[in-house]
Tab-separated table of C-alpha atoms and ligand atoms in Angstrom:
chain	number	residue	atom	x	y	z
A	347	UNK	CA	44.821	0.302	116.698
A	348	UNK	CA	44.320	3.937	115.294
A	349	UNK	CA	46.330	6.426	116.225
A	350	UNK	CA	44.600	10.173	115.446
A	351	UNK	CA	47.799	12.116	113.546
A	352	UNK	CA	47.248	14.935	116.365
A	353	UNK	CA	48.230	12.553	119.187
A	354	UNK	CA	51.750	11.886	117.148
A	355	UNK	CA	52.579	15.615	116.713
A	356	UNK	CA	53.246	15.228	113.392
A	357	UNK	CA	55.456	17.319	110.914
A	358	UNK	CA	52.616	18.098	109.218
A	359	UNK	CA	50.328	19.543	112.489
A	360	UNK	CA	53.140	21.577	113.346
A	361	UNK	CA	53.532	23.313	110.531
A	362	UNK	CA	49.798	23.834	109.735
A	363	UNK	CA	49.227	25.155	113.240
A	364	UNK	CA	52.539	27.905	113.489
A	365	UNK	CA	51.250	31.196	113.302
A	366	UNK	CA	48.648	29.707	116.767
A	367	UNK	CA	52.063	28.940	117.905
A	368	UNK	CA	54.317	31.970	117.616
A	369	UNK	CA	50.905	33.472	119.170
A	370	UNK	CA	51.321	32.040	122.595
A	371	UNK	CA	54.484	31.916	122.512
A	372	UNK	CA	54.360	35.760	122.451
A	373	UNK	CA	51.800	35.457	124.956
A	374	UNK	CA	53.762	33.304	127.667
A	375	UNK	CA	56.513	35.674	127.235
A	376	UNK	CA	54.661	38.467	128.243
A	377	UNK	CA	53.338	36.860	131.247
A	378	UNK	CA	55.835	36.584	133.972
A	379	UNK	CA	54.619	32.429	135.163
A	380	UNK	CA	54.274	32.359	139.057
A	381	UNK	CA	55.712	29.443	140.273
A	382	UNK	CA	54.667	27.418	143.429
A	383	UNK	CA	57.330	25.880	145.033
A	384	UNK	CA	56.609	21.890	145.502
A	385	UNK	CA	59.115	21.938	148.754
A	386	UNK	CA	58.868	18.012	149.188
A	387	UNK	CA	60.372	17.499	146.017
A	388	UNK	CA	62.950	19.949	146.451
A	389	UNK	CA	63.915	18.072	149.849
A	390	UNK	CA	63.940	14.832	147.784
A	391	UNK	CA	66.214	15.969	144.866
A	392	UNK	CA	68.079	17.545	147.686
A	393	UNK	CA	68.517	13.772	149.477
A	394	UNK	CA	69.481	12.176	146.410
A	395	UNK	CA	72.227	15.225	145.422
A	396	UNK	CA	73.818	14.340	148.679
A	397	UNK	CA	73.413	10.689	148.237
A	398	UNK	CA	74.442	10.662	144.320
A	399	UNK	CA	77.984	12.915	145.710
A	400	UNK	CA	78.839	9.962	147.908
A	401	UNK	CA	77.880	7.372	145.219
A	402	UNK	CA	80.632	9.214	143.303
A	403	UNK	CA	83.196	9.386	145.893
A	404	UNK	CA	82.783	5.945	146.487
A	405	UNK	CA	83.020	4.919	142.593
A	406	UNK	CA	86.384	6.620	143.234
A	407	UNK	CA	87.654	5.119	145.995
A	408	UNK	CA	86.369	2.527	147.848
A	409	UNK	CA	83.814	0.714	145.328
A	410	UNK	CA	84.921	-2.651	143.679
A	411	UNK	CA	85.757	-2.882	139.571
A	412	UNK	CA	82.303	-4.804	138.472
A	413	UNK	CA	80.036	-2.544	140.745
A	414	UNK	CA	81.425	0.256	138.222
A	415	UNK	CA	80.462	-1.736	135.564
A	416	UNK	CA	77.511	-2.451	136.930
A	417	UNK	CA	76.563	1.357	137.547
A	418	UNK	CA	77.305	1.703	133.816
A	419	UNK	CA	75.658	-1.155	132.920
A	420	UNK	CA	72.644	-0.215	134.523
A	421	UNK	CA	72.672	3.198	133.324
A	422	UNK	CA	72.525	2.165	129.701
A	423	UNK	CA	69.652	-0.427	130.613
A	424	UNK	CA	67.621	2.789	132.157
A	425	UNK	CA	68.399	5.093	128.922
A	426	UNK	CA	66.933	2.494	126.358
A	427	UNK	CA	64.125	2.497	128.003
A	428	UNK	CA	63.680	5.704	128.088
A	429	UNK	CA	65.050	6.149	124.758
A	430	UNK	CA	63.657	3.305	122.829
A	431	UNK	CA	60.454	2.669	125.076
A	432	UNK	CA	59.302	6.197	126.145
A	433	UNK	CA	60.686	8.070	123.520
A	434	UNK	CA	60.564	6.819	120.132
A	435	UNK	CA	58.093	3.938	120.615
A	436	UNK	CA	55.400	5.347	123.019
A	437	UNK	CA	55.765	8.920	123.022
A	438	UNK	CA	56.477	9.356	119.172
A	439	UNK	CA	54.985	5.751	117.940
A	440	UNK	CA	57.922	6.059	115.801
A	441	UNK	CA	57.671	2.131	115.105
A	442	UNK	CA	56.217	-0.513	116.519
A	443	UNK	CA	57.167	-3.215	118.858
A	444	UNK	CA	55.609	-6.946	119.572
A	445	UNK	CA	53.917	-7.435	123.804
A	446	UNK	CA	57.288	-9.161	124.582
A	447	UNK	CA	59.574	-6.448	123.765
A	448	UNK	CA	56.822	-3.728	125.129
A	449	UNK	CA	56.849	-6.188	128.337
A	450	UNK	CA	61.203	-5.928	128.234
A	451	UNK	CA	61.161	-2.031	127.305
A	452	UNK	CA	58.675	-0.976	129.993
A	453	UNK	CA	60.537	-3.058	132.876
A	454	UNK	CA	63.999	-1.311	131.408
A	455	UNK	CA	62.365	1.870	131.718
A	456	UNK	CA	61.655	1.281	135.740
A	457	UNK	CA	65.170	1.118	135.598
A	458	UNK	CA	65.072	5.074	134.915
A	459	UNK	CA	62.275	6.125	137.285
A	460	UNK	CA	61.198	9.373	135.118
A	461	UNK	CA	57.213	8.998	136.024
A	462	UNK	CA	55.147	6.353	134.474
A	463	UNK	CA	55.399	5.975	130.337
A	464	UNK	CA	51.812	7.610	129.994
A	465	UNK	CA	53.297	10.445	132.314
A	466	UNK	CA	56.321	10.869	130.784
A	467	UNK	CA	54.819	10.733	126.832
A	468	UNK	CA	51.959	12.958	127.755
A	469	UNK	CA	54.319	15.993	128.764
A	470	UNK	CA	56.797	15.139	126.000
A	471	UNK	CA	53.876	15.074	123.564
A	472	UNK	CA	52.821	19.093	125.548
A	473	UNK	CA	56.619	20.220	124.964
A	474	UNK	CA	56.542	18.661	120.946
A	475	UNK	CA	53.223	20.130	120.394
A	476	UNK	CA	53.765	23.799	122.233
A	477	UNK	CA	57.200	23.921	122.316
A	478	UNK	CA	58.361	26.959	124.103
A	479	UNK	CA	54.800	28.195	125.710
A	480	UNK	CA	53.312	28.289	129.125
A	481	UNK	CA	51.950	24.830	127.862
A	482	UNK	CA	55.391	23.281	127.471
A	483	UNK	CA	56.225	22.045	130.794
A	484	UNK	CA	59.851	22.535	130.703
A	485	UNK	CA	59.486	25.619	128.414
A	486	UNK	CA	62.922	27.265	128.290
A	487	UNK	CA	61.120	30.795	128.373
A	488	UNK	CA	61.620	30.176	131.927
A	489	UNK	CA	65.195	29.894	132.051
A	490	UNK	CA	67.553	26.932	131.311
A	491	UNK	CA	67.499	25.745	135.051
A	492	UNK	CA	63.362	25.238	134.860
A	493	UNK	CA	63.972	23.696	131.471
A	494	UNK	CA	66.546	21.103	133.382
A	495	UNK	CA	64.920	20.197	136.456
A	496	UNK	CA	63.450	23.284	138.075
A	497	UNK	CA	59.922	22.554	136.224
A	498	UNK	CA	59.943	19.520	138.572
A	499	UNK	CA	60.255	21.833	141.742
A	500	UNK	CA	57.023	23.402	141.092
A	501	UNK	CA	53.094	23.072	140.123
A	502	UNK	CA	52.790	23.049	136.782
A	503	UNK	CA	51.138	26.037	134.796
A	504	UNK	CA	47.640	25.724	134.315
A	505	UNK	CA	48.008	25.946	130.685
A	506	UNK	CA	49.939	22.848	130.356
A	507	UNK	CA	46.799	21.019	132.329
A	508	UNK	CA	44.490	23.025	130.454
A	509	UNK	CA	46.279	22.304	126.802
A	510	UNK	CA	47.287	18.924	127.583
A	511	UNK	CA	43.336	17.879	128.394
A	512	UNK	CA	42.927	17.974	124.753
A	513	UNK	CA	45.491	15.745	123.486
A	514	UNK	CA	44.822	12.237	122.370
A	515	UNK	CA	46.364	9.722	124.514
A	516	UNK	CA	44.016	6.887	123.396
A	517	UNK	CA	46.979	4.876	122.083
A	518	UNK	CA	48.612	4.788	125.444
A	519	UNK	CA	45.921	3.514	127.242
A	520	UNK	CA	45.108	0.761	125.113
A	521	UNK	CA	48.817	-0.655	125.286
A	522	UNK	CA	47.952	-2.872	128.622
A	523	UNK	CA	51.312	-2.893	129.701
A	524	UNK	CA	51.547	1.441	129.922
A	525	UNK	CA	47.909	0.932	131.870
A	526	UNK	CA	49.704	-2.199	134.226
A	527	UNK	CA	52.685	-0.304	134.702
A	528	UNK	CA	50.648	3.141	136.051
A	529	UNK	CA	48.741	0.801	138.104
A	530	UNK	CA	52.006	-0.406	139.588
A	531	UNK	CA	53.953	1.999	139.438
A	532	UNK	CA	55.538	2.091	143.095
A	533	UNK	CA	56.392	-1.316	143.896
A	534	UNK	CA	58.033	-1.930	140.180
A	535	UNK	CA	60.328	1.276	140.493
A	536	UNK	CA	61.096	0.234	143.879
A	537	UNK	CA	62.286	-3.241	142.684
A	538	UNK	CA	64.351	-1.762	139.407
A	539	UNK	CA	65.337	1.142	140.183
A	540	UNK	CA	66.360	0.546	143.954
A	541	UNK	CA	66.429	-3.146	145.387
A	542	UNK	CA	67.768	-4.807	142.458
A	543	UNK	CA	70.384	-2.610	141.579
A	544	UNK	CA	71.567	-2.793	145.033
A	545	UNK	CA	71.318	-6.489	145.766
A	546	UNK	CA	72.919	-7.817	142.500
A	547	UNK	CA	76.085	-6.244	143.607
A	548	UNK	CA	75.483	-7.784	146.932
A	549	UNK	CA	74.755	-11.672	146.414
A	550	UNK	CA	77.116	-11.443	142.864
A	551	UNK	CA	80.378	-10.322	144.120
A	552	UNK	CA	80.026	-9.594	147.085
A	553	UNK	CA	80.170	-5.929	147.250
A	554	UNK	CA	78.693	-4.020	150.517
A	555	UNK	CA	74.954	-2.850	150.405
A	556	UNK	CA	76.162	0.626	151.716
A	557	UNK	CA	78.414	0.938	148.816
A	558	UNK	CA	75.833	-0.820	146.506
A	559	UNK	CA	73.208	1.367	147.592
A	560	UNK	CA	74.772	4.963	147.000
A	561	UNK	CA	76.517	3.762	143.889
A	562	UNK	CA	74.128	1.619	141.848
A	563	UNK	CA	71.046	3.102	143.057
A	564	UNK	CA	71.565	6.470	143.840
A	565	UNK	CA	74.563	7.994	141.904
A	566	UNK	CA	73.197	6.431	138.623
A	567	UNK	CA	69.926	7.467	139.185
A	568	UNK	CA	70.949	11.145	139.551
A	569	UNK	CA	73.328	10.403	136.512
A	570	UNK	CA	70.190	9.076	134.503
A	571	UNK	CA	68.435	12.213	135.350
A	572	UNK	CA	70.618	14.705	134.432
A	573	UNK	CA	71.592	13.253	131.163
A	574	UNK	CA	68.122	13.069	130.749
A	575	UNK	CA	67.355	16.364	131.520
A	576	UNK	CA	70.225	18.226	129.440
A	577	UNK	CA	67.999	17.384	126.651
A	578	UNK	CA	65.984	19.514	127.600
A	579	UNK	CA	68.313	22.594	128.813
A	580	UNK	CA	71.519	22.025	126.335
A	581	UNK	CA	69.607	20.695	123.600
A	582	UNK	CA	67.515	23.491	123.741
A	583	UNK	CA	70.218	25.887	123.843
A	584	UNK	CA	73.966	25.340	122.467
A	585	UNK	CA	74.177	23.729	119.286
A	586	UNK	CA	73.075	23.790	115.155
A	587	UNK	CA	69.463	24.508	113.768
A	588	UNK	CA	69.960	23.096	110.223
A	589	UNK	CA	65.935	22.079	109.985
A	590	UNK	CA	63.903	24.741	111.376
A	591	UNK	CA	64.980	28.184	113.133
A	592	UNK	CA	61.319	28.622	114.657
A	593	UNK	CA	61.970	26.972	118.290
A	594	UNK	CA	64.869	26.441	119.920
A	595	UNK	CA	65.871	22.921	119.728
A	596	UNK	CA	69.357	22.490	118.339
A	597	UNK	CA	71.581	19.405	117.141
A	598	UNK	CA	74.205	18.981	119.553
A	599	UNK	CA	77.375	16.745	119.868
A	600	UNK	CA	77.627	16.114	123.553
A	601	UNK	CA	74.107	15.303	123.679
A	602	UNK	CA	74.001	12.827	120.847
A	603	UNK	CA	77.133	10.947	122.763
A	604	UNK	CA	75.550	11.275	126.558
A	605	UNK	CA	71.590	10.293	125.366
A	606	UNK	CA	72.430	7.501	123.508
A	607	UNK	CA	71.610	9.402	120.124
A	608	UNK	CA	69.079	11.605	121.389
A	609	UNK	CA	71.326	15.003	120.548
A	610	UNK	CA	69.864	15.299	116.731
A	611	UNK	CA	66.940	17.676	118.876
A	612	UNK	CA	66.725	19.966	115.874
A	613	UNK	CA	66.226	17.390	113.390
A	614	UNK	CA	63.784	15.509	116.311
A	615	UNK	CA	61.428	18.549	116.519
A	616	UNK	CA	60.988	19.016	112.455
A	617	UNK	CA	60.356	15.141	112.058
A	618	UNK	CA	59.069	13.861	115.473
A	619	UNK	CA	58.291	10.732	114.301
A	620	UNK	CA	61.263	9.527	112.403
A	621	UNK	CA	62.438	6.710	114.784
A	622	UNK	CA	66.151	7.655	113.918
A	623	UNK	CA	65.593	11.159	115.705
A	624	UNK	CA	68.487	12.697	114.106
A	625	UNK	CA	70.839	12.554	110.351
A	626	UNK	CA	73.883	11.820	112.684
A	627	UNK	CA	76.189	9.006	112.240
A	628	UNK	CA	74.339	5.709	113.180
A	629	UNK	CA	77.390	4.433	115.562
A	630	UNK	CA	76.739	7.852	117.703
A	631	UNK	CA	72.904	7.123	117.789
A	632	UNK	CA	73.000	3.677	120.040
A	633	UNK	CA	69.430	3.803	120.592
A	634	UNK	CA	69.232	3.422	116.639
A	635	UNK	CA	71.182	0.382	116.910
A	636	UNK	CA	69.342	-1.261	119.363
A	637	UNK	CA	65.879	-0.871	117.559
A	638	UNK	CA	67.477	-2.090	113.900
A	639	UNK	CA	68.923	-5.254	116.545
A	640	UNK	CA	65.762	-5.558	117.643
A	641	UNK	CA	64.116	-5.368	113.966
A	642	UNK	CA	66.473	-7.819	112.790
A	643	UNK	CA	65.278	-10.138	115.520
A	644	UNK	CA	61.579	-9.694	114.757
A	645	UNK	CA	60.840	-7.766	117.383
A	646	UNK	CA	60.331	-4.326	116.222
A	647	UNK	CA	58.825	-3.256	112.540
A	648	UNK	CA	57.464	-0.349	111.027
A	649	UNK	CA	60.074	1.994	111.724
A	650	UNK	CA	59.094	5.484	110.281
A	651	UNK	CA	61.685	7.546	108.724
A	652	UNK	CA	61.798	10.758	106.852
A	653	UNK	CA	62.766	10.964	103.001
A	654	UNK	CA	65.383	12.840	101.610
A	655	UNK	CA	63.384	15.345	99.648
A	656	UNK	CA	61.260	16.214	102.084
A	657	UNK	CA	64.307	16.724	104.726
A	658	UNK	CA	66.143	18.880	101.996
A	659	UNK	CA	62.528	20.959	101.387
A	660	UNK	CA	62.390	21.516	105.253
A	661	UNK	CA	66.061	22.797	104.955
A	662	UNK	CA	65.202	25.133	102.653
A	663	UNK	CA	62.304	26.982	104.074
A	664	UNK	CA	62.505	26.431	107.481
A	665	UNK	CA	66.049	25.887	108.299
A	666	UNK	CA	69.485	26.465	106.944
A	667	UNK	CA	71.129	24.143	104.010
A	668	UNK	CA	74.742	25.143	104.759
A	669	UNK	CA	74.495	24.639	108.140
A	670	UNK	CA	73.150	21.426	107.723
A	671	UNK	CA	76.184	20.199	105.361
A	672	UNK	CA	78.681	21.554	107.736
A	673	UNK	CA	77.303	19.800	110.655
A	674	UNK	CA	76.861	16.205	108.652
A	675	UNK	CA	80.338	16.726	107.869
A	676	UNK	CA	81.369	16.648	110.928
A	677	UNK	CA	78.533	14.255	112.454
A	678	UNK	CA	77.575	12.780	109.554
B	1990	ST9	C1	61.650	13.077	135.202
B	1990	ST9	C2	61.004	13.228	133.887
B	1990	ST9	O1	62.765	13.318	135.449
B	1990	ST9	C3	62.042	13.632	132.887
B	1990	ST9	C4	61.410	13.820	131.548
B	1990	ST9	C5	62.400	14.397	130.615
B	1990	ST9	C6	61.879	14.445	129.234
B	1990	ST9	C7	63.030	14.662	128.296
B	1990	ST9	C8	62.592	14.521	126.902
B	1990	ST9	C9	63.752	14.636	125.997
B	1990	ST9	C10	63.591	13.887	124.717
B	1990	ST9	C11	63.898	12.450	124.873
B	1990	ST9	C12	65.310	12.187	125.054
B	1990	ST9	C13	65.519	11.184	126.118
B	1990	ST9	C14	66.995	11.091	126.421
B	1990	ST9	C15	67.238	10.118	127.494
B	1990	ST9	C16	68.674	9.916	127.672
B	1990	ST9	C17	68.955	9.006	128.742
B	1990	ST9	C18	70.472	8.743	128.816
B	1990	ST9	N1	48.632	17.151	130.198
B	1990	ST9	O2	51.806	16.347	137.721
B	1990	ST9	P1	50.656	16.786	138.583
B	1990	ST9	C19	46.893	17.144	135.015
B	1990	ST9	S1	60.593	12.533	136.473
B	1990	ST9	C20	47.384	17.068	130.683
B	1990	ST9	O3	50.584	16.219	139.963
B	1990	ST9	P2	51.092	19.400	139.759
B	1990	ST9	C21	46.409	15.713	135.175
B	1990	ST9	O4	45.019	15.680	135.347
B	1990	ST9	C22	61.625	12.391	137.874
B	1990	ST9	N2	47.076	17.071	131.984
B	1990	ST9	O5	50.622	18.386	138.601
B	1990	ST9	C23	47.118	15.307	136.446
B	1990	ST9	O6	46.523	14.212	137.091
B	1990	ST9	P3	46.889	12.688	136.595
B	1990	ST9	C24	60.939	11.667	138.994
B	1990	ST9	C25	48.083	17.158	132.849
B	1990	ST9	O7	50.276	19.257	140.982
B	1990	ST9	C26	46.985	16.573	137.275
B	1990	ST9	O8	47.167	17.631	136.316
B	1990	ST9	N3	59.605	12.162	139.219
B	1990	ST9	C27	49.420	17.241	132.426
B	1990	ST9	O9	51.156	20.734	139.124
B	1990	ST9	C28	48.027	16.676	138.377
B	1990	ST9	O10	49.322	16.456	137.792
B	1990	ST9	C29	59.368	13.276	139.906
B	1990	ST9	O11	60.258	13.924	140.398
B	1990	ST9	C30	49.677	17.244	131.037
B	1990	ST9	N4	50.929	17.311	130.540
B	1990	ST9	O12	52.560	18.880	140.134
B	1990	ST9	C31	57.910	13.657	140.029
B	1990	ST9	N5	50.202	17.300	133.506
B	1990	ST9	O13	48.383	12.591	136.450
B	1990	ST9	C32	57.869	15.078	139.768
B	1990	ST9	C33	49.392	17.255	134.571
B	1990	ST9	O14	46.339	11.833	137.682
B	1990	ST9	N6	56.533	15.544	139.477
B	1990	ST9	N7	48.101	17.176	134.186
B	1990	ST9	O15	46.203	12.511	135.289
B	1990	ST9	C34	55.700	16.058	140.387
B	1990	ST9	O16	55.894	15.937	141.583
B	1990	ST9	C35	54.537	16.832	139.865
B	1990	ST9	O17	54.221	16.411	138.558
B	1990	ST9	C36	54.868	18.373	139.833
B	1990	ST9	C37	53.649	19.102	139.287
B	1990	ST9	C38	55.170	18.882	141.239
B	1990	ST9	C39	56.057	18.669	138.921
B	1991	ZN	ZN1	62.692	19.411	122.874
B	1992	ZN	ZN1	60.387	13.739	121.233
């Protein structure tokens, strides 16, 4: 299969097309973005607030010992595949993977319920290419709470329709099980991300569907999301630029530990396609873990990763050398 180098957002695109960049940038910020309120999705995050608050309470008090597990369990099932599957592999095509792990990542990432994979990589491939423009969809120029989840309240800017027409997406369409999971995309998130989660709980140990339901299903769900999401808000925010002080992705602690690894969001936007996403320690970067696992089984190869002298060269005219010793020293 070939994959155009546009369609990856390489290192090397970004940098060749910067000065384009800073350009609408400047533009977006001097145009104040309408937005058009999408009220059925604010009445649906709205349900599952209220339903994720008494998944909590219930986690507290009344919910038995292996349905918590379970809720974490199936958490961490949902991440990797947005992590591993979404992210790295089909988003970033930052290695490969054989049909039966593609088969195991995509049903993983039903788990998660973030929009179909050719969805999902098709606005993450927008933010990596324009980050920070009308043609981001979560751009932060329009506040950290539109970055988080308020860009999923409204219609999205033209731009990002117009901009994101010309991207490549070839390479997800030709995976058959992105184009079987868009084609069935309600019934599958309906059985991972809903029924199962709540009847495993049920026949296993015995634990009520009510308390199933709001724990397993909803609270995690909303938990997903929002870890999800800070990427996009806190990792775009709060934290160290050592790589590049152009956009406003930073390397953050509390992100790497939450996302499974996915915190290194300064390093990620300089080298989008180094599957490690970040220099941090590998026992903070789980996701890492799981695709070396997975390589040592034979199920993933070609992992891309970035070489030293072109990390330290990236440092030096982009980013900040210091800044990146301090923070390996403490992450490192
Ligand atoms: C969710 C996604 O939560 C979260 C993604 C987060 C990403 C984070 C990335 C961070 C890095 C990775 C780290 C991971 C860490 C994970 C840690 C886990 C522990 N290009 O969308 P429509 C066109 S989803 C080109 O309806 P509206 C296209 O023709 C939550 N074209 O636009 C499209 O038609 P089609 C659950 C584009 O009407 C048409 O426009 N899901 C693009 O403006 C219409 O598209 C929801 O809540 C593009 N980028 O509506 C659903 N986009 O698709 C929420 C669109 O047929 N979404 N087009 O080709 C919606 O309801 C709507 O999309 C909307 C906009 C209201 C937001
Ligand atoms: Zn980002
Ligand atoms: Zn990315």
């Amino acid at each position: 299969m070939s994959i155009k180098v546009d369609a990856l957002i390489s290192r090397q695109f970004l940098a060749a097309n910067l000065d384009e960049i800073r350009e609408m940038r400047e533009e977006s910020r001097k145009q104040d973005a309408k937005s058009h309120i999408v009220w059925r999705n604010v009445a649906l995050f709205f349900a599952l607030h209220v339903g994720a608050a008494i998944g909590l309470f219930q986690i507290f008090f009344d919910a038995k010992w292996a349905t918590v597990a379970w809720v974490f369990i199936l958490h961490m099932l949902g991440s990797v595949g947005i992590t591993a599957g979404a992210h790295r592999l089909w988003a970033h095509r930052s290695y490969k993977a054989t049909l039966p792990m593609r088969i195991f990542l995509m049903c993983l990432n039903n788990i998660a319920l973030q929009n179909d994979i050719i969805e999902w990589a098709r606005d993450h491939r927008c933010h990596h290419k324009w980050t920070d423009t009308d043609a981001d969809p979560h751009s932060t120029h329009r506040g950290m709470f539109f970055a988080h989840m308020g860009w999923l309240l409204v219609k999205k800017h033209d731009q990002v329709k117009e901009q994101g027409a010309k991207l490549d997406l070839s390479d997800l369409y030709e995976d058959p099980v992105l184009v079987f999971q868009r084609k069935n995309y309600l019934p599958l998130v309906l059985i991972f991300c809903f029924v199962l989660p709540t009847f495993i709980p049920v026949y296993f140990w015995g634990e009520t569907a009510f308390i199933a339901f709001y724990t397993a299903a909803l609270f995690r769900y909303a938990f997903t999301l929002h870890v999800t999401w800070c990427i996009n808000s806190v990792s775009h925010w709060i934290g160290w630029q050592p790589y590049d002080h152009n956009a406003s992705s930073v390397d953050n602690l509390w992100t790497t530990v939450t996302a499974m690894g996915e915190g290194g969001h300064n390093y990620h936007h300089a080298f989008p396609q180094d599957y490690r996403t970040s220099e941090h320690a590998t026992w903070l970067n789980w996701t890492r873990v799981f695709i070396d696992a997975s390589a040592a089984l034979g199920l993933v190869y070609d992992r891309k990763t970035t070489a030293e002298e072109v990390i330290e060269r990236q440092c030096k005219n982009a980013g900040c050398e210091t800044e990146r010793a301090k923070m390996l020293h403490k992450l490192g």
